[in-house]
Short mmCIF file of C-alpha atoms in Angstrom, two decimals:
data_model
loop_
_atom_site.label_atom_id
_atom_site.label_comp_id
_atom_site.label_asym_id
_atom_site.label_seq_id
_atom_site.Cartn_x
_atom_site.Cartn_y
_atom_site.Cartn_z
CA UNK H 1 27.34 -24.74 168.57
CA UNK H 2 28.71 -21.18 168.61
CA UNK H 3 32.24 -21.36 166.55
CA UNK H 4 35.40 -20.37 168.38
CA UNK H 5 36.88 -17.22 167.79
CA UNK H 6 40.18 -15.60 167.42
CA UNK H 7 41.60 -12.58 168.53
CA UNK H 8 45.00 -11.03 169.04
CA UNK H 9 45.47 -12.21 172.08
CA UNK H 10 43.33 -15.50 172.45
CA UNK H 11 40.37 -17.51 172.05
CA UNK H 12 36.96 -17.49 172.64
CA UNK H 13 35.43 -20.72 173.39
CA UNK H 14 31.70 -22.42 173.22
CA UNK H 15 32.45 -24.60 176.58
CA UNK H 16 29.15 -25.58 179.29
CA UNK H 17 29.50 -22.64 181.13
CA UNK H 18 29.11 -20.35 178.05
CA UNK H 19 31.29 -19.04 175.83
CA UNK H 20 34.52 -18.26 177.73
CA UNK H 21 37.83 -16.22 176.75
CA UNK H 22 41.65 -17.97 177.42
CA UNK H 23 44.62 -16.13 176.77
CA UNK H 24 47.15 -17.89 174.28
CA UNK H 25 50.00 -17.50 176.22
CA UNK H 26 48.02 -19.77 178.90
CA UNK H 27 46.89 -21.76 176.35
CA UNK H 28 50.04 -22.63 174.93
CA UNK H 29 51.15 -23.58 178.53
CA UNK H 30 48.70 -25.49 179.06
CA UNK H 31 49.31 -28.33 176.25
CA UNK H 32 49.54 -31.56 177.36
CA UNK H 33 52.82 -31.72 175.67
CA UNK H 34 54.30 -29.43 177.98
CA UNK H 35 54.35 -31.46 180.78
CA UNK H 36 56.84 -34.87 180.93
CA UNK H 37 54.90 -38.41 180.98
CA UNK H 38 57.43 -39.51 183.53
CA UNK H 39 58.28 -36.75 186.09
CA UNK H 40 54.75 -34.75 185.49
CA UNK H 41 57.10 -31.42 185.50
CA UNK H 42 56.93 -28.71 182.90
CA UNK H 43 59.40 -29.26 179.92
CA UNK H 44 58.21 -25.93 178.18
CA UNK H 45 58.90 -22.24 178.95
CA UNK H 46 56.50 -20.14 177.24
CA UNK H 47 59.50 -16.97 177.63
CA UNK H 48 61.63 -19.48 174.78
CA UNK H 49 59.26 -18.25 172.22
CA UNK H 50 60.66 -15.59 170.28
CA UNK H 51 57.32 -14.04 170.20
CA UNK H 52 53.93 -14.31 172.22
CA UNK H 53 52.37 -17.58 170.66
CA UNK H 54 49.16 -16.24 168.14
CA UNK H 55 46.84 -19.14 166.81
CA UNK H 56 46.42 -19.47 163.16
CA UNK H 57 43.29 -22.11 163.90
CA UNK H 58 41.64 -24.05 166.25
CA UNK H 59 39.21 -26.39 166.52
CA UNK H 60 37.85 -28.96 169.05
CA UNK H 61 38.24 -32.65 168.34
CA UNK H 62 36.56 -35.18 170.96
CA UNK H 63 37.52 -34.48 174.52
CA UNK H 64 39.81 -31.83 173.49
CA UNK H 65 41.06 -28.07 172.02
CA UNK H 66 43.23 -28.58 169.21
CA UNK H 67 45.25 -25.41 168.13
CA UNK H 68 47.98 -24.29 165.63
CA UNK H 69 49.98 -21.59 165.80
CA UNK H 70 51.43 -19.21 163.58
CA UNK H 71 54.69 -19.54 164.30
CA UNK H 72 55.21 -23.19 165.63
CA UNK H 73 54.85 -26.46 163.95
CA UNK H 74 53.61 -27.42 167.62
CA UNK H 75 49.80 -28.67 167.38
CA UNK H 76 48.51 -28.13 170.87
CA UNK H 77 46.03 -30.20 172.93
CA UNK H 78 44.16 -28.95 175.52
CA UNK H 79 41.83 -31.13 177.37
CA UNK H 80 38.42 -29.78 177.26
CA UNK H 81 37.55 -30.82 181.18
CA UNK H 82 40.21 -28.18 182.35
CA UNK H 83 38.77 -25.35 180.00
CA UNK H 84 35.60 -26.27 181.72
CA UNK H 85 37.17 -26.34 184.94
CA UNK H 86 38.47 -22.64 185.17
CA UNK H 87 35.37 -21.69 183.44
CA UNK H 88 33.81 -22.56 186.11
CA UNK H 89 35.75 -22.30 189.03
CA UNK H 90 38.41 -20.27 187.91
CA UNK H 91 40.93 -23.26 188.76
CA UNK H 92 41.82 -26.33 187.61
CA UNK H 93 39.41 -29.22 189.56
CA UNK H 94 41.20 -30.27 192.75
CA UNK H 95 39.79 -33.39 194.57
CA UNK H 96 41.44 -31.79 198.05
CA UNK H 97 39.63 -28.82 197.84
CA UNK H 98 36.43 -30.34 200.26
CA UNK H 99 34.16 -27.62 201.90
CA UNK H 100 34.99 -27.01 205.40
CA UNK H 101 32.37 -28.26 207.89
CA UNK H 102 32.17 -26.13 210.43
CA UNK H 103 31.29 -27.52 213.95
CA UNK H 104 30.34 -26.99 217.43
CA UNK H 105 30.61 -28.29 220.84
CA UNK H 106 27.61 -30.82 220.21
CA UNK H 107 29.83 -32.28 217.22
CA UNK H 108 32.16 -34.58 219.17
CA UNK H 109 30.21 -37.39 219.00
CA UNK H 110 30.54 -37.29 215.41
CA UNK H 111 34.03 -36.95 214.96
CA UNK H 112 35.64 -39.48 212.54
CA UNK H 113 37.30 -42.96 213.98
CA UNK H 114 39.38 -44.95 211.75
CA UNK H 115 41.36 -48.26 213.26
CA UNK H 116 44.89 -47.90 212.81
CA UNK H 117 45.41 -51.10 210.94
CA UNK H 118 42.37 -50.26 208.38
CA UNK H 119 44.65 -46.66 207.70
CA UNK H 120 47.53 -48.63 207.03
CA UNK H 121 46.09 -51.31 205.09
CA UNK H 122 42.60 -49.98 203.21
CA UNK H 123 43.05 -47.17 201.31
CA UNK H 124 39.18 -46.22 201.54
CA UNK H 125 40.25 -46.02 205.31
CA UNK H 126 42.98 -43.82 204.93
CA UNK H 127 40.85 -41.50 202.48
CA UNK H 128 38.24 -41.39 205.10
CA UNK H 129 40.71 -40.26 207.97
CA UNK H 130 42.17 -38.17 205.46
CA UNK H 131 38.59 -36.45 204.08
CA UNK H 132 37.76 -36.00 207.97
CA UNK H 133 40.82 -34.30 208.17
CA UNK H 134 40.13 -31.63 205.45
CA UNK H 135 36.41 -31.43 206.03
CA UNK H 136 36.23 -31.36 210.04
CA UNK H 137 39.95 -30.47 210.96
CA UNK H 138 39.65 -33.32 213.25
CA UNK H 139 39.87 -37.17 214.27
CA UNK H 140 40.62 -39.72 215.74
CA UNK H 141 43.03 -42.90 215.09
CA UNK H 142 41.77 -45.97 217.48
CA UNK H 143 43.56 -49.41 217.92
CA UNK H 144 47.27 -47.93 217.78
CA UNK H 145 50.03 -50.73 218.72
CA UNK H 146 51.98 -49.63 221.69
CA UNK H 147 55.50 -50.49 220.15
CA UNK H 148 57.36 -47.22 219.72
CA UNK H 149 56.79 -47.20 215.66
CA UNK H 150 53.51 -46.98 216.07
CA UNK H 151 53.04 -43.03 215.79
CA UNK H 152 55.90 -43.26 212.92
CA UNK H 153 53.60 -45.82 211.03
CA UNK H 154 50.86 -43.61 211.14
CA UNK H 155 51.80 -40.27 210.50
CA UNK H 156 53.85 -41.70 207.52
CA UNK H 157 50.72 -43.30 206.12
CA UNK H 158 49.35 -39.54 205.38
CA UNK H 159 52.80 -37.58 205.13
CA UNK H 160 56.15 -36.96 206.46
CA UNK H 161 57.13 -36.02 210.05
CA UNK H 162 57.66 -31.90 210.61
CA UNK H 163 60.23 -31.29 212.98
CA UNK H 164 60.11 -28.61 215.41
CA UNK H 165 62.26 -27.40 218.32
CA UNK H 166 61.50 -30.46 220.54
CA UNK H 167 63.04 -32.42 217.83
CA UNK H 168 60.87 -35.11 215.37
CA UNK H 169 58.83 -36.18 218.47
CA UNK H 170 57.63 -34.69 221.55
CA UNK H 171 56.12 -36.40 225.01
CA UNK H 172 53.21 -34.57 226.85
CA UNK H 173 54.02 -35.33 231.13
CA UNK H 174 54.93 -33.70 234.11
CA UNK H 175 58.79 -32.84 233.57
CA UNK H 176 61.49 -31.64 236.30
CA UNK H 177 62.30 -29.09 233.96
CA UNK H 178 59.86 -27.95 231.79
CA UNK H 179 60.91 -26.51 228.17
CA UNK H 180 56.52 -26.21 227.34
CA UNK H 181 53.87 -25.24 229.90
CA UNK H 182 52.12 -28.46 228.52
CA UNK H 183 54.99 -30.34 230.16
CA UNK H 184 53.29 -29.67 233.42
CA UNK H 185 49.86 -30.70 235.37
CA UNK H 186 48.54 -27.27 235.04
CA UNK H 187 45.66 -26.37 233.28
CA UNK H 188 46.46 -25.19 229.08
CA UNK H 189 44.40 -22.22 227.69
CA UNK H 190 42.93 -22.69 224.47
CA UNK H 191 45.72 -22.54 221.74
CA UNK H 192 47.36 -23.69 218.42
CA UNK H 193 51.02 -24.88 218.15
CA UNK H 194 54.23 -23.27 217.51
CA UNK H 195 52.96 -19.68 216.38
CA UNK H 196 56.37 -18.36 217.05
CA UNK H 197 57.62 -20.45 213.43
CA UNK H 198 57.54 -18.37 210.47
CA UNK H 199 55.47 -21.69 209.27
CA UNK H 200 53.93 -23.44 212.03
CA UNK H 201 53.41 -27.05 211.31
CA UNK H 202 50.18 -27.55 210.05
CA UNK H 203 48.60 -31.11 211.33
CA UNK H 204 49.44 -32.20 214.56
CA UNK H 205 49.11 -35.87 216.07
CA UNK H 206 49.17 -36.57 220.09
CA UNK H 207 49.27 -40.38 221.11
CA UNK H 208 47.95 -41.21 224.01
CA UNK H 209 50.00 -44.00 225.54
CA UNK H 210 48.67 -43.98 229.22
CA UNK H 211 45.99 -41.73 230.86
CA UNK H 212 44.93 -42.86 234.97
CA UNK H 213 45.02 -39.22 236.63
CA UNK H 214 42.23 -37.75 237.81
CA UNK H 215 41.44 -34.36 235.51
CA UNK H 216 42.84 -33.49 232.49
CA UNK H 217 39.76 -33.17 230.13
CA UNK H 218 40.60 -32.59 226.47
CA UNK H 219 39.33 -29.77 224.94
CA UNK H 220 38.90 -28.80 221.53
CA UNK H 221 37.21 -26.26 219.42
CA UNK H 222 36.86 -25.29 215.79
CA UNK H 223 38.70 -22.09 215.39
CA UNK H 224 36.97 -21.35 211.74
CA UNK H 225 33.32 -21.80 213.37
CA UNK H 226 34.69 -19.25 216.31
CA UNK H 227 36.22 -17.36 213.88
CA UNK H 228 32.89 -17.11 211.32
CA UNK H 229 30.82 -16.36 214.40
CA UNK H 230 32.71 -13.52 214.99
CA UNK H 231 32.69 -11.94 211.38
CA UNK H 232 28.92 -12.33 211.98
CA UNK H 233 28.34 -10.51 215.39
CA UNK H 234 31.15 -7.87 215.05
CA UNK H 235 32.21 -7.57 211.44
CA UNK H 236 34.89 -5.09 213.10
CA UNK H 237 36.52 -7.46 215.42
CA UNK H 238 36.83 -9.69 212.41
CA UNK H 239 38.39 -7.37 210.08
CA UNK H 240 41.08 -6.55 212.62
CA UNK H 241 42.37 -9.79 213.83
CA UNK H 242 42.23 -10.65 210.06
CA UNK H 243 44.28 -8.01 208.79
CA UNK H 244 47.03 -6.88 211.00
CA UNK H 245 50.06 -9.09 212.47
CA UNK H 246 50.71 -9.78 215.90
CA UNK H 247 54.12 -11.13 217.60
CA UNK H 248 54.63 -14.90 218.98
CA UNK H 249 57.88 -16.45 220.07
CA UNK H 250 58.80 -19.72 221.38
CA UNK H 251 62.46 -19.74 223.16
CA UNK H 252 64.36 -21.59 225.73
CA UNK H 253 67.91 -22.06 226.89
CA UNK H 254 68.67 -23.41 223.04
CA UNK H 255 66.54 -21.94 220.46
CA UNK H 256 64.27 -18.55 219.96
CA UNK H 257 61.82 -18.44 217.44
CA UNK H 258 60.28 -15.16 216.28
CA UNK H 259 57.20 -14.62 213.60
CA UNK H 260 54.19 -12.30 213.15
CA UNK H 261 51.10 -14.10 212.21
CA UNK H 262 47.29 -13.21 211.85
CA UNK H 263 45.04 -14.47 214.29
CA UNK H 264 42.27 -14.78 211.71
CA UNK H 265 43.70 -16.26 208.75
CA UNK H 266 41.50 -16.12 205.04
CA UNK H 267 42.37 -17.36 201.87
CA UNK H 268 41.81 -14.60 198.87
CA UNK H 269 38.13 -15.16 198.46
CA UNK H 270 37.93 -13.92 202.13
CA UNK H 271 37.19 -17.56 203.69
CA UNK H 272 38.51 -18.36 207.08
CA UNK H 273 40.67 -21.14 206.60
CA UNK H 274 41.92 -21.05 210.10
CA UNK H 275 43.51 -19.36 213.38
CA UNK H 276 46.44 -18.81 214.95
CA UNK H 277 46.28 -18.05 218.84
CA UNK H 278 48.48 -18.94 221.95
CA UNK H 279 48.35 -16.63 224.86
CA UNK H 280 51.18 -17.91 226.62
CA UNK H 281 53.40 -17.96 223.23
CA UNK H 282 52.42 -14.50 222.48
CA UNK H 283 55.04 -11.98 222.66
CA UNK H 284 54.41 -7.96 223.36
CA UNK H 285 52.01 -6.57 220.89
CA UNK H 286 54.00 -4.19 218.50
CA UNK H 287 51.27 -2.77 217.06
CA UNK H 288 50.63 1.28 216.64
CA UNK H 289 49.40 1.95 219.86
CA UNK H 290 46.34 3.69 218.60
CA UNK H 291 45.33 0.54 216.30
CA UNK H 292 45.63 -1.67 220.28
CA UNK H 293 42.37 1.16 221.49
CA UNK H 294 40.45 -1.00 218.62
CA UNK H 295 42.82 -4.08 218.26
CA UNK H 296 42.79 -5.14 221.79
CA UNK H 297 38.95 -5.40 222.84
CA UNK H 298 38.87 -7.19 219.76
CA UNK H 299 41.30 -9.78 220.06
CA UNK H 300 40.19 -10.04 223.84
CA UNK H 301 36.41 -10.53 222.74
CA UNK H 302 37.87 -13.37 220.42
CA UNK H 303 39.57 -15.13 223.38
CA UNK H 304 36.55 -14.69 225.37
CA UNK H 305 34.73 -16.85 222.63
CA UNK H 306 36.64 -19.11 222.85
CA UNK H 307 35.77 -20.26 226.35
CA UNK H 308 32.51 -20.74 225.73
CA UNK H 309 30.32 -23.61 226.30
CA UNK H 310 28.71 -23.62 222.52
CA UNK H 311 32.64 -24.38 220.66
CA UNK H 312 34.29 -26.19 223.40
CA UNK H 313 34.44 -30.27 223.30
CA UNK H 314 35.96 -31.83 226.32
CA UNK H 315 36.79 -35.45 226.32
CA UNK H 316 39.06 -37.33 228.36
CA UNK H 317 41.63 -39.15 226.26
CA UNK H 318 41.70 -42.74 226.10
CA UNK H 319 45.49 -44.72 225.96
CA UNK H 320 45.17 -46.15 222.09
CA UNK H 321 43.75 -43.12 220.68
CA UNK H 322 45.14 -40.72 218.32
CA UNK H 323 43.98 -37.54 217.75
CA UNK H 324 44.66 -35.93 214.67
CA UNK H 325 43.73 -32.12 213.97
CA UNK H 326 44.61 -29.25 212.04
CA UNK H 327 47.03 -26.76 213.65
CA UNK H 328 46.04 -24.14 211.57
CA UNK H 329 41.99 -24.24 212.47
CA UNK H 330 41.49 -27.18 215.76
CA UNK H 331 42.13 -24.70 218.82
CA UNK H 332 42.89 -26.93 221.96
CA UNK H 333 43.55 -27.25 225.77
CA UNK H 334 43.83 -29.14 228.58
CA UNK H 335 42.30 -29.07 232.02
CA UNK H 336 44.54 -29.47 235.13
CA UNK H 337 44.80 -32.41 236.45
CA UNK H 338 46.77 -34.05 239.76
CA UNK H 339 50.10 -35.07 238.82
CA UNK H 340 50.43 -37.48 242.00
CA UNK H 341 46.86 -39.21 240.75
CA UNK H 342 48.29 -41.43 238.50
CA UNK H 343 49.83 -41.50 234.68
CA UNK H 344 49.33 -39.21 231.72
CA UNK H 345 51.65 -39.46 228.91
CA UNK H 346 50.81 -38.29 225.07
CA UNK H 347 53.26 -38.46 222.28
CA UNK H 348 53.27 -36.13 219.66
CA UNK H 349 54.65 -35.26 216.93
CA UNK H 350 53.80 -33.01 213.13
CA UNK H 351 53.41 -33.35 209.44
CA UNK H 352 52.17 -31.38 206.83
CA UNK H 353 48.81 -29.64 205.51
CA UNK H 354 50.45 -29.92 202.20
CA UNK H 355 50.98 -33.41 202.82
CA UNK H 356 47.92 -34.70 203.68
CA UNK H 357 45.87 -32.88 200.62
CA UNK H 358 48.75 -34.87 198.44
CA UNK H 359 47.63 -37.76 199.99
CA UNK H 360 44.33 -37.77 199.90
CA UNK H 361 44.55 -36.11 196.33
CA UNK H 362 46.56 -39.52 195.50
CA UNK H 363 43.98 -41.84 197.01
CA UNK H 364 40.72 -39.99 195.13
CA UNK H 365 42.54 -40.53 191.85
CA UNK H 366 42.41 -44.18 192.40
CA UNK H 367 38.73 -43.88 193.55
CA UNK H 368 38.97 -43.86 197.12
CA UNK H 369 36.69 -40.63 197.98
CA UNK H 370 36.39 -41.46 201.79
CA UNK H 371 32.71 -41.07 201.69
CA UNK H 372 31.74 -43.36 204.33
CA UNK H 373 28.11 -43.90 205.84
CA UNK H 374 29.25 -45.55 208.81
CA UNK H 375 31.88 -43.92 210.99
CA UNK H 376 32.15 -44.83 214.69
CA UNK H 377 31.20 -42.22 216.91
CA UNK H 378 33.59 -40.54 220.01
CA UNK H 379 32.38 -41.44 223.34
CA UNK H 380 33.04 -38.64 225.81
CA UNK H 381 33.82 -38.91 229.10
#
């Protein structure tokens, strides 16, 4: 095996993925004595060193790098799995970082269902609503109890409830008074929550409790297939709803909310990791008014898209369904529907992106990967 070698400012070493180079600074940070048995926080700072940390040897010893320094009787261990992880991925391995499947109109029959008991009691359950969640952006809870804990129960069983302006909870029917266009029977363009937060919530559950009237289709659409689709038929389009900020709001009688978001969103290796879009939230475009000549037939060709027949899903909701879906990527709607028909109440309410990753993080370290053969298939209507 090729020997490890020392520099002035770190190692080289033989690993899987070839001989790779790690700074010592990182190195010495990344000890496992650095980090507390019982809390899991960081009981080192690197900056209490009264110089940068040089090795005097090192050498690898079972499943690990062993190293001594120069200036420190500390004898560091680094485990040889996360060498090999950033050698290879340039990141430590995270179980919540899934591939994104990217779907179409023709995938709603293959959108997850999970019981609501079998999330609350199986953890393989929960890891599969939670995997679905990642992977698809999308799914739905079947079976929920009608008591009113039974959106609570859930949405603790993957993370804790977001508040927003409506308060911890919100309920989707015709009101007198209307703080939400979705508090009406009209029809609901194609949009994702709360755009006017500086961080809009990023999983959203709706509860349907009762659902008679006649109308009112669901309709959903993955905003990262939209989104890709775009990048691929006008590269241009893409690269300017992806890179420039556009105004949203969301105000009433007691609050105002104000933020700038992009209506592409990518992470730093230029994947789309979701969308933000909401006609009637959208405030007036502040923009250069030059950039709106190429900004605006953009983001209109993008809205366009989004009304077609090859990304939408339409379902009617059923009362004892859940749907859960990622605020940040699931674009959604609602046709109209007669108010005088019969009933159609949802409850809603938020939790976390953060959250759920934790969660299902949590539940792959104990071995449940969600990887289920079997999932029940949505019926449309």
């Amino acid at each position: 095996m090729t020997q490890i070698v020392l520099t002035d400012t770190g190692l080289n070493v033989p690993l899987c993925a070839g001989t790779t180079y790690f700074n010592y600074c990182w190195l010495r940070d990344a000890c496992v004595s650095c980090i507390d048995s019982q809390t899991r926080e960081r009981i080192f700072d690197v900056a209490s060193l009264p110089d940068l940390p040089r090795a005097k040897a090192a050498r690898i010893e079972g499943a690990d790098l062993v190293i001594e320094w120069q200036a420190e009787t500390q004898i560091s261990h680094i485990p040889l799995a996360l060498l090999e992880s950033f050698a290879a991925n340039g990141r430590a391995d995270d179980p919540a970082d899934l591939p994104r499947n990217l779907w179409y109109a023709d995938h709603g029959l293959r959108f997850t269902r999970v019981p609501q008991q079998a999330v609350l009691d199986d953890p393989e359950s929960r890891a599969q609503l939670t995997r679905a969640l990642i992977e698809d952006g999308i799914a739905i809870v079947t079976g929920m109890a009608t008591d009113p804990d039974s959106l609570p129960r859930l949405v603790n069983a993957i993370g804790p409830i977001t508040p927003s302006a409506e308060g911890l909870f919100f309920d989707v029917r015709v009101e007198i008074a209307p703080t939400n266009l979705a508090f009406t029977a009209g029809p609901l363009e194609m949009h994702t929550d709360l755009p006017g937060e500086e961080a809009a919530p990023g999983v959203q559950f709706l509860h349907c409790m009762e659902n008679t009237v006649e109308g009112g289709l669901s309709l959903f659409l993955d905003g990262a297939s939209v989104a890709e689709t775009l990048r691929e038929e006008d590269p241009e389009a893409f690269r300017l709803l992806a890179d420039n900020k556009i105004p949203f709001f969301y105000r009433h009688d007691n609050w105002d909310y104000r933020a700038h978001q992009r209506v592409i969103e990518t992470d730093p290796e230029g994947r789309v990791t979701g969308v933000t879009i909401s006609q009637h939230l959208q405030d007036t475009m502040d923009l250069p008014q030059d950039l709106l000549d190429s900004y605006y037939p953009a983001f209109i060709k993008f809205l366009k898209m989004m009304q077609e027949d090859r990304f939408v899903v339409r379902f009617r909701s059923e009362a004892g369904n859940c749907i859960i879906f990622d605020n940040h990527r699931i674009v959604h709607g609602r046709e109209g529907y007669v108010a005088d028909s019969g009933k159609r109440h949802l409850r809603g309410c938020y939790s976390d992106r953060g959250a759920l990753r934790s969660t299902y993080r949590v539940l792959a370290k104990q071995g449940h990967t969600g990887l289920t053969s079997d999932a029940s298939m949505l019926q449309t209507a």
